[in-house]
Every structure is written in structure tokens, then in C-alpha cells.
mmCIF file of C-alpha atoms and ligand atoms in Angstrom:
data_model
loop_
_atom_site.group_PDB
_atom_site.id
_atom_site.type_symbol
_atom_site.label_atom_id
_atom_site.label_comp_id
_atom_site.label_asym_id
_atom_site.label_seq_id
_atom_site.Cartn_x
_atom_site.Cartn_y
_atom_site.Cartn_z
ATOM 1 C CA MET A 22 -27.480 1.607 -12.565
ATOM 2 C CA LYS A 23 -26.156 -1.626 -11.839
ATOM 3 C CA LYS A 24 -22.156 -1.078 -10.826
ATOM 4 C CA ASN A 25 -19.929 -4.309 -12.780
ATOM 5 C CA ILE A 26 -17.371 -6.748 -11.768
ATOM 6 C CA GLU A 27 -14.670 -7.645 -13.600
ATOM 7 C CA VAL A 28 -12.326 -9.862 -12.785
ATOM 8 C CA CYS A 29 -7.364 -9.541 -13.215
ATOM 9 C CA PHE A 30 -5.951 -13.507 -13.189
ATOM 10 C CA SER A 31 -2.507 -12.034 -12.897
ATOM 11 C CA PRO A 32 -0.855 -8.768 -11.640
ATOM 12 C CA ALA A 33 0.949 -9.163 -15.342
ATOM 13 C CA LEU A 34 -1.803 -8.543 -16.231
ATOM 14 C CA ILE A 35 -3.237 -5.677 -14.137
ATOM 15 C CA HIS A 36 -1.683 -2.838 -17.283
ATOM 16 C CA LEU A 37 -5.059 -3.439 -18.860
ATOM 17 C CA HIS A 38 -7.792 -3.026 -16.643
ATOM 18 C CA ASP A 39 -8.648 0.170 -15.841
ATOM 19 C CA ILE A 40 -8.128 0.882 -11.687
ATOM 20 C CA ASN A 41 -10.072 3.929 -11.398
ATOM 21 C CA ASP A 42 -12.534 4.650 -9.278
ATOM 22 C CA LYS A 43 -12.812 0.781 -8.242
ATOM 23 C CA ILE A 44 -13.133 -1.284 -5.345
ATOM 24 C CA VAL A 45 -10.402 -3.412 -5.786
ATOM 25 C CA VAL A 46 -10.501 -7.101 -4.592
ATOM 26 C CA VAL A 47 -6.572 -8.397 -3.750
ATOM 27 C CA VAL A 48 -6.658 -12.465 -4.215
ATOM 28 C CA ASP A 49 -4.314 -14.957 -2.862
ATOM 29 C CA ILE A 50 -6.430 -18.484 -2.078
ATOM 30 C CA PHE A 51 -2.459 -20.094 -0.754
ATOM 31 C CA ARG A 52 -2.196 -18.336 1.163
ATOM 32 C CA ALA A 53 -1.172 -14.186 1.758
ATOM 33 C CA THR A 54 -4.627 -13.133 1.725
ATOM 34 C CA SER A 55 -6.206 -15.819 3.655
ATOM 35 C CA THR A 56 -2.960 -15.872 6.383
ATOM 36 C CA MET A 57 -3.577 -12.422 6.340
ATOM 37 C CA ILE A 58 -7.722 -12.210 7.575
ATOM 38 C CA THR A 59 -6.834 -15.136 9.956
ATOM 39 C CA ALA A 60 -4.550 -12.587 11.909
ATOM 40 C CA LEU A 61 -6.795 -9.843 11.521
ATOM 41 C CA SER A 62 -9.241 -12.021 12.817
ATOM 42 C CA ASN A 63 -7.446 -12.574 15.896
ATOM 43 C CA GLY A 64 -6.440 -9.201 17.681
ATOM 44 C CA VAL A 65 -3.763 -8.221 15.116
ATOM 45 C CA SER A 66 -4.171 -4.773 15.261
ATOM 46 C CA SER A 67 -2.454 -4.197 11.269
ATOM 47 C CA ILE A 68 -0.618 -5.401 8.869
ATOM 48 C CA THR A 69 1.970 -3.708 6.364
ATOM 49 C CA PRO A 70 2.378 -5.629 3.043
ATOM 50 C CA VAL A 71 5.295 -4.548 1.763
ATOM 51 C CA ALA A 72 6.272 -5.544 -1.775
ATOM 52 C CA ASP A 73 10.067 -6.746 -0.918
ATOM 53 C CA LEU A 74 12.555 -8.446 0.974
ATOM 54 C CA GLU A 75 14.388 -5.629 2.280
ATOM 55 C CA THR A 76 12.464 -3.626 2.794
ATOM 56 C CA CYS A 77 10.079 -5.723 5.217
ATOM 57 C CA ARG A 78 13.548 -6.682 7.616
ATOM 58 C CA SER A 79 14.452 -3.378 7.627
ATOM 59 C CA MET A 80 10.779 -2.778 9.363
ATOM 60 C CA LYS A 81 12.188 -4.691 12.718
ATOM 61 C CA ALA A 82 14.073 -1.956 14.011
ATOM 62 C CA GLU A 83 10.828 0.291 13.601
ATOM 63 C CA GLY A 84 9.072 -2.417 15.924
ATOM 64 C CA TYR A 85 7.027 -4.802 13.446
ATOM 65 C CA LEU A 86 6.819 -7.980 13.733
ATOM 66 C CA ILE A 87 7.938 -8.852 10.819
ATOM 67 C CA ALA A 88 6.881 -12.406 8.387
ATOM 68 C CA GLY A 89 8.128 -13.534 5.250
ATOM 69 C CA GLU A 90 7.812 -16.116 2.913
ATOM 70 C CA ARG A 91 9.407 -17.468 -0.982
ATOM 71 C CA ASN A 92 8.518 -19.936 -2.464
ATOM 72 C CA GLY A 93 6.498 -21.346 -0.198
ATOM 73 C CA GLN A 94 9.011 -21.463 2.098
ATOM 74 C CA PRO A 95 9.609 -18.112 5.259
ATOM 75 C CA ALA A 96 12.265 -16.587 3.581
ATOM 76 C CA ASP A 97 16.328 -16.383 5.520
ATOM 77 C CA GLY A 98 16.263 -14.448 8.545
ATOM 78 C CA PHE A 99 12.113 -14.852 8.559
ATOM 79 C CA LEU A 100 11.078 -16.651 12.398
ATOM 80 C CA LEU A 101 7.129 -16.104 10.531
ATOM 81 C CA GLY A 102 7.430 -17.551 8.147
ATOM 82 C CA ASN A 103 3.072 -17.415 6.406
ATOM 83 C CA SER A 104 0.931 -20.932 7.927
ATOM 84 C CA PRO A 105 -2.654 -19.285 8.728
ATOM 85 C CA LEU A 106 -2.162 -21.035 11.794
ATOM 86 C CA THR A 107 0.393 -19.429 13.495
ATOM 87 C CA TYR A 108 -1.933 -16.560 13.912
ATOM 88 C CA LEU A 109 -4.982 -18.825 15.603
ATOM 89 C CA ASP A 110 -5.717 -18.129 19.567
ATOM 90 C CA ASN A 111 -4.979 -14.623 19.409
ATOM 91 C CA ALA A 112 -1.248 -15.780 19.093
ATOM 92 C CA PHE A 113 0.387 -12.113 18.521
ATOM 93 C CA ALA A 114 -3.138 -9.996 19.275
ATOM 94 C CA GLY A 115 -2.178 -6.267 19.376
ATOM 95 C CA GLN A 116 1.185 -5.966 16.714
ATOM 96 C CA LYS A 117 1.897 -4.845 14.348
ATOM 97 C CA ILE A 118 2.691 -7.210 11.815
ATOM 98 C CA ALA A 119 5.081 -6.557 8.347
ATOM 99 C CA MET A 120 4.864 -8.817 5.808
ATOM 100 C CA THR A 121 6.403 -9.858 2.480
ATOM 101 C CA THR A 122 5.097 -12.912 0.444
ATOM 102 C CA THR A 123 6.512 -14.142 -3.263
ATOM 103 C CA ASN A 124 2.849 -13.086 -5.030
ATOM 104 C CA GLY A 125 -0.341 -11.390 -2.939
ATOM 105 C CA THR A 126 2.065 -8.441 -0.871
ATOM 106 C CA LEU A 127 2.997 -7.439 -5.063
ATOM 107 C CA ALA A 128 -0.501 -8.058 -6.006
ATOM 108 C CA ILE A 129 -1.563 -5.024 -3.215
ATOM 109 C CA GLU A 130 1.071 -2.958 -4.080
ATOM 110 C CA LYS A 131 0.307 -3.241 -8.043
ATOM 111 C CA SER A 132 -3.246 -2.365 -7.028
ATOM 112 C CA LYS A 133 -2.603 0.479 -5.276
ATOM 113 C CA SER A 134 -2.573 3.541 -8.775
ATOM 114 C CA GLY A 135 -6.337 5.030 -8.441
ATOM 115 C CA ALA A 136 -7.842 2.517 -6.897
ATOM 116 C CA ARG A 137 -11.089 3.849 -4.291
ATOM 117 C CA GLU A 138 -10.221 1.040 -1.955
ATOM 118 C CA ILE A 139 -8.211 -1.619 -1.899
ATOM 119 C CA LEU A 140 -9.549 -5.240 -0.405
ATOM 120 C CA ILE A 141 -7.868 -8.910 0.502
ATOM 121 C CA GLY A 142 -10.244 -11.086 0.003
ATOM 122 C CA ALA A 143 -10.969 -15.203 1.214
ATOM 123 C CA PHE A 144 -12.942 -18.256 1.000
ATOM 124 C CA ILE A 145 -12.488 -17.629 5.042
ATOM 125 C CA ASN A 146 -14.575 -14.330 5.137
ATOM 126 C CA LEU A 147 -16.307 -13.788 1.410
ATOM 127 C CA SER A 148 -19.967 -13.652 2.968
ATOM 128 C CA ALA A 149 -18.501 -10.414 5.023
ATOM 129 C CA THR A 150 -16.697 -9.829 1.646
ATOM 130 C CA ALA A 151 -19.516 -9.943 -0.868
ATOM 131 C CA GLN A 152 -22.058 -8.539 1.807
ATOM 132 C CA TYR A 153 -19.786 -5.055 2.679
ATOM 133 C CA LEU A 154 -19.842 -5.062 -1.791
ATOM 134 C CA LYS A 155 -22.965 -4.608 -1.814
ATOM 135 C CA THR A 156 -24.220 -1.633 -0.225
ATOM 136 C CA GLN A 157 -20.785 0.150 -1.847
ATOM 137 C CA ASN A 158 -22.201 1.562 -4.907
ATOM 138 C CA ALA A 159 -18.819 0.949 -6.544
ATOM 139 C CA ASP A 160 -17.303 -1.048 -9.775
ATOM 140 C CA ILE A 161 -14.844 -3.967 -8.421
ATOM 141 C CA LEU A 162 -12.233 -6.089 -10.285
ATOM 142 C CA ILE A 163 -10.671 -8.916 -8.263
ATOM 143 C CA HIS A 164 -7.304 -8.712 -9.097
ATOM 144 C CA CYS A 165 -6.155 -12.749 -8.506
ATOM 145 C CA ALA A 166 -1.702 -13.048 -7.069
ATOM 146 C CA GLY A 167 -1.911 -15.948 -9.158
ATOM 147 C CA TRP A 168 1.943 -17.395 -9.203
ATOM 148 C CA LYS A 169 4.384 -15.273 -10.606
ATOM 149 C CA GLY A 170 2.950 -13.454 -13.019
ATOM 150 C CA LYS A 171 0.593 -16.969 -14.124
ATOM 151 C CA PHE A 172 -2.971 -17.807 -13.834
ATOM 152 C CA ASN A 173 -3.511 -20.247 -11.032
ATOM 153 C CA LEU A 174 -6.707 -22.123 -9.783
ATOM 154 C CA GLU A 175 -7.303 -21.359 -6.639
ATOM 155 C CA ASP A 176 -7.940 -17.570 -6.944
ATOM 156 C CA SER A 177 -9.905 -17.718 -10.372
ATOM 157 C CA LEU A 178 -11.490 -20.225 -8.757
ATOM 158 C CA TYR A 179 -12.347 -17.763 -5.279
ATOM 159 C CA ALA A 180 -12.618 -15.396 -8.339
ATOM 160 C CA GLY A 181 -15.763 -17.279 -8.931
ATOM 161 C CA ALA A 182 -17.260 -17.627 -5.618
ATOM 162 C CA LEU A 183 -17.812 -14.311 -5.343
ATOM 163 C CA VAL A 184 -19.089 -13.561 -9.060
ATOM 164 C CA SER A 185 -21.379 -16.588 -8.538
ATOM 165 C CA ALA A 186 -22.133 -14.511 -5.095
ATOM 166 C CA LEU A 187 -22.538 -10.570 -6.400
ATOM 167 C CA ALA A 188 -23.997 -11.906 -10.102
ATOM 168 C CA GLU A 189 -27.717 -10.114 -8.474
ATOM 169 C CA ASP A 190 -26.551 -6.696 -7.687
ATOM 170 C CA PHE A 191 -23.885 -6.567 -10.434
ATOM 171 C CA SER A 192 -23.483 -6.286 -13.665
ATOM 172 C CA ILE A 193 -20.687 -8.809 -15.206
ATOM 173 C CA ALA A 194 -18.147 -6.697 -16.778
ATOM 174 C CA CYS A 195 -15.849 -9.773 -18.320
ATOM 175 C CA ASP A 196 -15.752 -13.582 -20.365
ATOM 176 C CA GLY A 197 -12.653 -14.109 -16.912
ATOM 177 C CA ALA A 198 -15.981 -13.690 -14.540
ATOM 178 C CA ILE A 199 -18.275 -16.016 -16.470
ATOM 179 C CA ALA A 200 -16.151 -18.660 -16.828
ATOM 180 C CA MET A 201 -14.818 -18.614 -13.290
ATOM 181 C CA LYS A 202 -18.343 -18.514 -12.303
ATOM 182 C CA SER A 203 -19.280 -21.621 -14.080
ATOM 183 C CA LEU A 204 -16.168 -23.085 -13.020
ATOM 184 C CA TYR A 205 -16.799 -22.330 -9.123
ATOM 185 C CA GLU A 206 -21.147 -23.304 -9.263
ATOM 186 C CA THR A 207 -19.485 -26.182 -11.158
ATOM 187 C CA ASN A 208 -17.178 -27.904 -8.222
ATOM 188 C CA GLU A 209 -17.928 -25.793 -4.619
ATOM 189 C CA SER A 210 -19.190 -28.929 -2.973
ATOM 190 C CA ASP A 211 -15.867 -30.535 -3.460
ATOM 191 C CA LEU A 212 -13.328 -26.990 -3.204
ATOM 192 C CA GLN A 213 -11.248 -29.750 -1.648
ATOM 193 C CA GLY A 214 -11.112 -32.424 -3.952
ATOM 194 C CA PHE A 215 -11.031 -30.213 -7.498
ATOM 195 C CA LEU A 216 -8.216 -27.516 -5.513
ATOM 196 C CA SER A 217 -6.113 -30.882 -4.679
ATOM 197 C CA GLN A 218 -4.725 -30.582 -8.274
ATOM 198 C CA ALA A 219 -3.675 -26.581 -8.074
ATOM 199 C CA SER A 220 0.875 -26.497 -8.703
ATOM 200 C CA HIS A 221 0.608 -24.039 -5.413
ATOM 201 C CA ALA A 222 -1.278 -27.038 -3.373
ATOM 202 C CA LYS A 223 1.033 -29.962 -4.542
ATOM 203 C CA ARG A 224 3.572 -27.330 -4.247
ATOM 204 C CA LEU A 225 2.549 -27.425 0.037
ATOM 205 C CA GLN A 226 2.151 -30.841 -0.253
ATOM 206 C CA ASN A 227 5.432 -30.859 -0.783
ATOM 207 C CA HIS A 228 6.513 -29.054 2.196
ATOM 208 C CA ASN A 229 4.180 -30.627 4.785
ATOM 209 C CA ILE A 230 1.730 -27.728 4.645
ATOM 210 C CA GLU A 231 -1.258 -30.141 4.063
ATOM 211 C CA ALA A 232 -3.226 -27.947 6.797
ATOM 212 C CA ASP A 233 -2.581 -24.789 5.858
ATOM 213 C CA ILE A 234 -4.562 -25.656 2.786
ATOM 214 C CA ASP A 235 -7.735 -27.263 4.225
ATOM 215 C CA PHE A 236 -7.822 -24.000 6.541
ATOM 216 C CA CYS A 237 -7.763 -21.850 3.446
ATOM 217 C CA LEU A 238 -10.359 -23.548 2.278
ATOM 218 C CA GLN A 239 -13.302 -23.025 4.702
ATOM 219 C CA LEU A 240 -16.071 -20.822 3.834
ATOM 220 C CA ASP A 241 -17.282 -17.315 6.564
ATOM 221 C CA GLN A 242 -14.778 -19.058 9.016
ATOM 222 C CA TYR A 243 -14.759 -14.843 9.917
ATOM 223 C CA MET A 244 -16.861 -11.874 9.420
ATOM 224 C CA ILE A 245 -15.101 -8.953 9.433
ATOM 225 C CA ILE A 246 -13.903 -7.186 5.526
ATOM 226 C CA GLY A 247 -9.389 -7.265 5.711
ATOM 227 C CA LYS A 248 -9.544 -2.987 4.285
ATOM 228 C CA LEU A 249 -6.077 -0.570 3.622
ATOM 229 C CA LYS A 250 -6.106 2.872 5.133
ATOM 230 C CA GLY A 251 -3.246 4.250 3.774
ATOM 231 C CA GLN A 252 -0.403 1.111 4.126
ATOM 232 C CA GLU A 253 -1.782 -0.273 6.696
ATOM 233 C CA LEU A 254 -4.585 -3.334 6.399
ATOM 234 C CA VAL A 255 -7.403 -2.756 8.957
ATOM 235 C CA ALA A 256 -10.214 -5.169 9.943
ATOM 236 C CA GLN A 257 -13.339 -4.196 10.187
ATOM 237 C CA PRO A 258 -16.595 -6.438 10.862
ATOM 238 C CA ILE A 259 -19.822 -7.181 8.686
ATOM 239 C CA LYS A 260 -23.359 -8.180 10.804
ATOM 240 C CA ILE A 261 -24.456 -10.541 8.208
ATOM 241 C CA GLU A 262 -28.074 -9.920 6.700
HETATM 242 C C1 LIG B 312 2.281 -15.702 -1.923
HETATM 243 O O1 LIG B 312 2.115 -14.790 -2.037
HETATM 244 O O2 LIG B 312 2.779 -16.112 -3.845
HETATM 245 C C2 LIG B 312 1.956 -16.842 -0.822
HETATM 246 O O3 LIG B 312 0.554 -17.024 -0.191
HETATM 247 C C3 LIG B 312 2.735 -17.634 -1.276
HETATM 248 C C4 LIG B 312 2.899 -18.918 -0.269
HETATM 249 O O4 LIG B 312 2.234 -18.258 1.179
HETATM 250 O O5 LIG B 312 2.910 -20.430 -0.436
#
């Protein structure tokens, strides 16, 4: 019997979904999960997602490199913000990172109760995530980080991309998944153009962070999945068949 795939558009709606024994794929395209996959693909040994600023700050004393972002900008007292470009060229290889962001780390936190497994998804490792999920014989919930409880375009479009990649292997179990699959398939040839109208893309453009947007919209740059083990996100290489 085919397993089910469904979409939750925001952490504010997660209570309406049954997480139990599902694989939850948390997505925050601009930029949290794109940054996490980039960091793990460039040798960072683990990332501990933390919902609140104070806890993240306190982890510096425990030897973590701390990274924090609020409203698209580095948070006060944090050297590292939330740009994927920061981690290229193995800049922080071997380091343990504690990371807090406006929406992405909260979505991870709200996915923990009952899930069989938590993955982080991004366009830059879309095929690796799809390949892995095909081998797991589990129902899937794609959890979009959104923006402060609201629907956002980029995370929902990613959900459509993953549903589209898995449509032959899974039953599409909600209208949201049907809608996003259709929206993605209509716009997949021009992701940049379509998502240039997204509210957070405009917010980042106002901060002159265009390069991050372009980077986060590349497909399949990395063949790893990001998986939560205990409290830490770690990389698992995936061989694409
Ligand atoms: C978030 O968590 O909301 C995003 O990652 C914000 C950002 O990086 O601009």
C-alpha cells in the first residue's frame, strides 16, 4: 500500500496535523534549511537548532560556534547571521554550530513530538531527500516554516517540488499538496522569476542579500540529507540511483 504525503503550510497549523510515526521534512528555503544543508555539505560536524536567542547565546560557553538571525539580519551579539555563503569552501569544517533563526528553527522545534524522523529540506538537495524518502516506507509530512505563522511562497513551492518528485511512489493526501504540486510544475522552468515576487525575497533584497536568494534556488548542489539525531542535525551522504 502506498504511503501518504501531505503538507503543513506553517508552524501555526502543525497542531492540525498528526505527526506520529511520520518522517517530517522541515523546509525554510530563504534561508535556514538552505544554510544548514550548505554548512553540513561543507564539513560542519553538526548543527543544533535552537528556537530562542538566549539559549543559543549561552551555548557559546559550551564551545559551540553560534549563529543567529532575526528578520533577515544577524541577531544582536551574533557574528554569524544566516547566509549559506558563509559556510562555503569548508570555512567552518569540523565545527559544532548552534543556530537560531526567525522561523526555521521554530518549525524544527514544533516537529519533534512523535515524529519517526526529522529531515531538513532545500532545493539544493531536493533529489537526495526524494531518493532517501523512497526507501523509508513511511508517511511524510512536509512542514513549511512560513513567515511568523503565515503561508510563504518559497517553502510551499518546495513542498510542491518534493510532492512532484515523489508522486509515483506516494499517495497525495491533502489539497495543499495537490495545489503546490501544480504550482511547482507550472513554474519549475523559472523558479527565480516566479519567486522574485515572494515577500521574503523582497525583504532580503531590501537588505542587499540577492546572492543568497540565487544560491538557495539552485537545484541539487549537494547529495546529502540533513537528519536530526538527538538534538543535532548531521549530514548523511546519499547515492543517487
Ligand atoms: C527564517 O528562519 O525565517 C529565515 O531563515 C530567515 C532568514 O534567513 O532570512
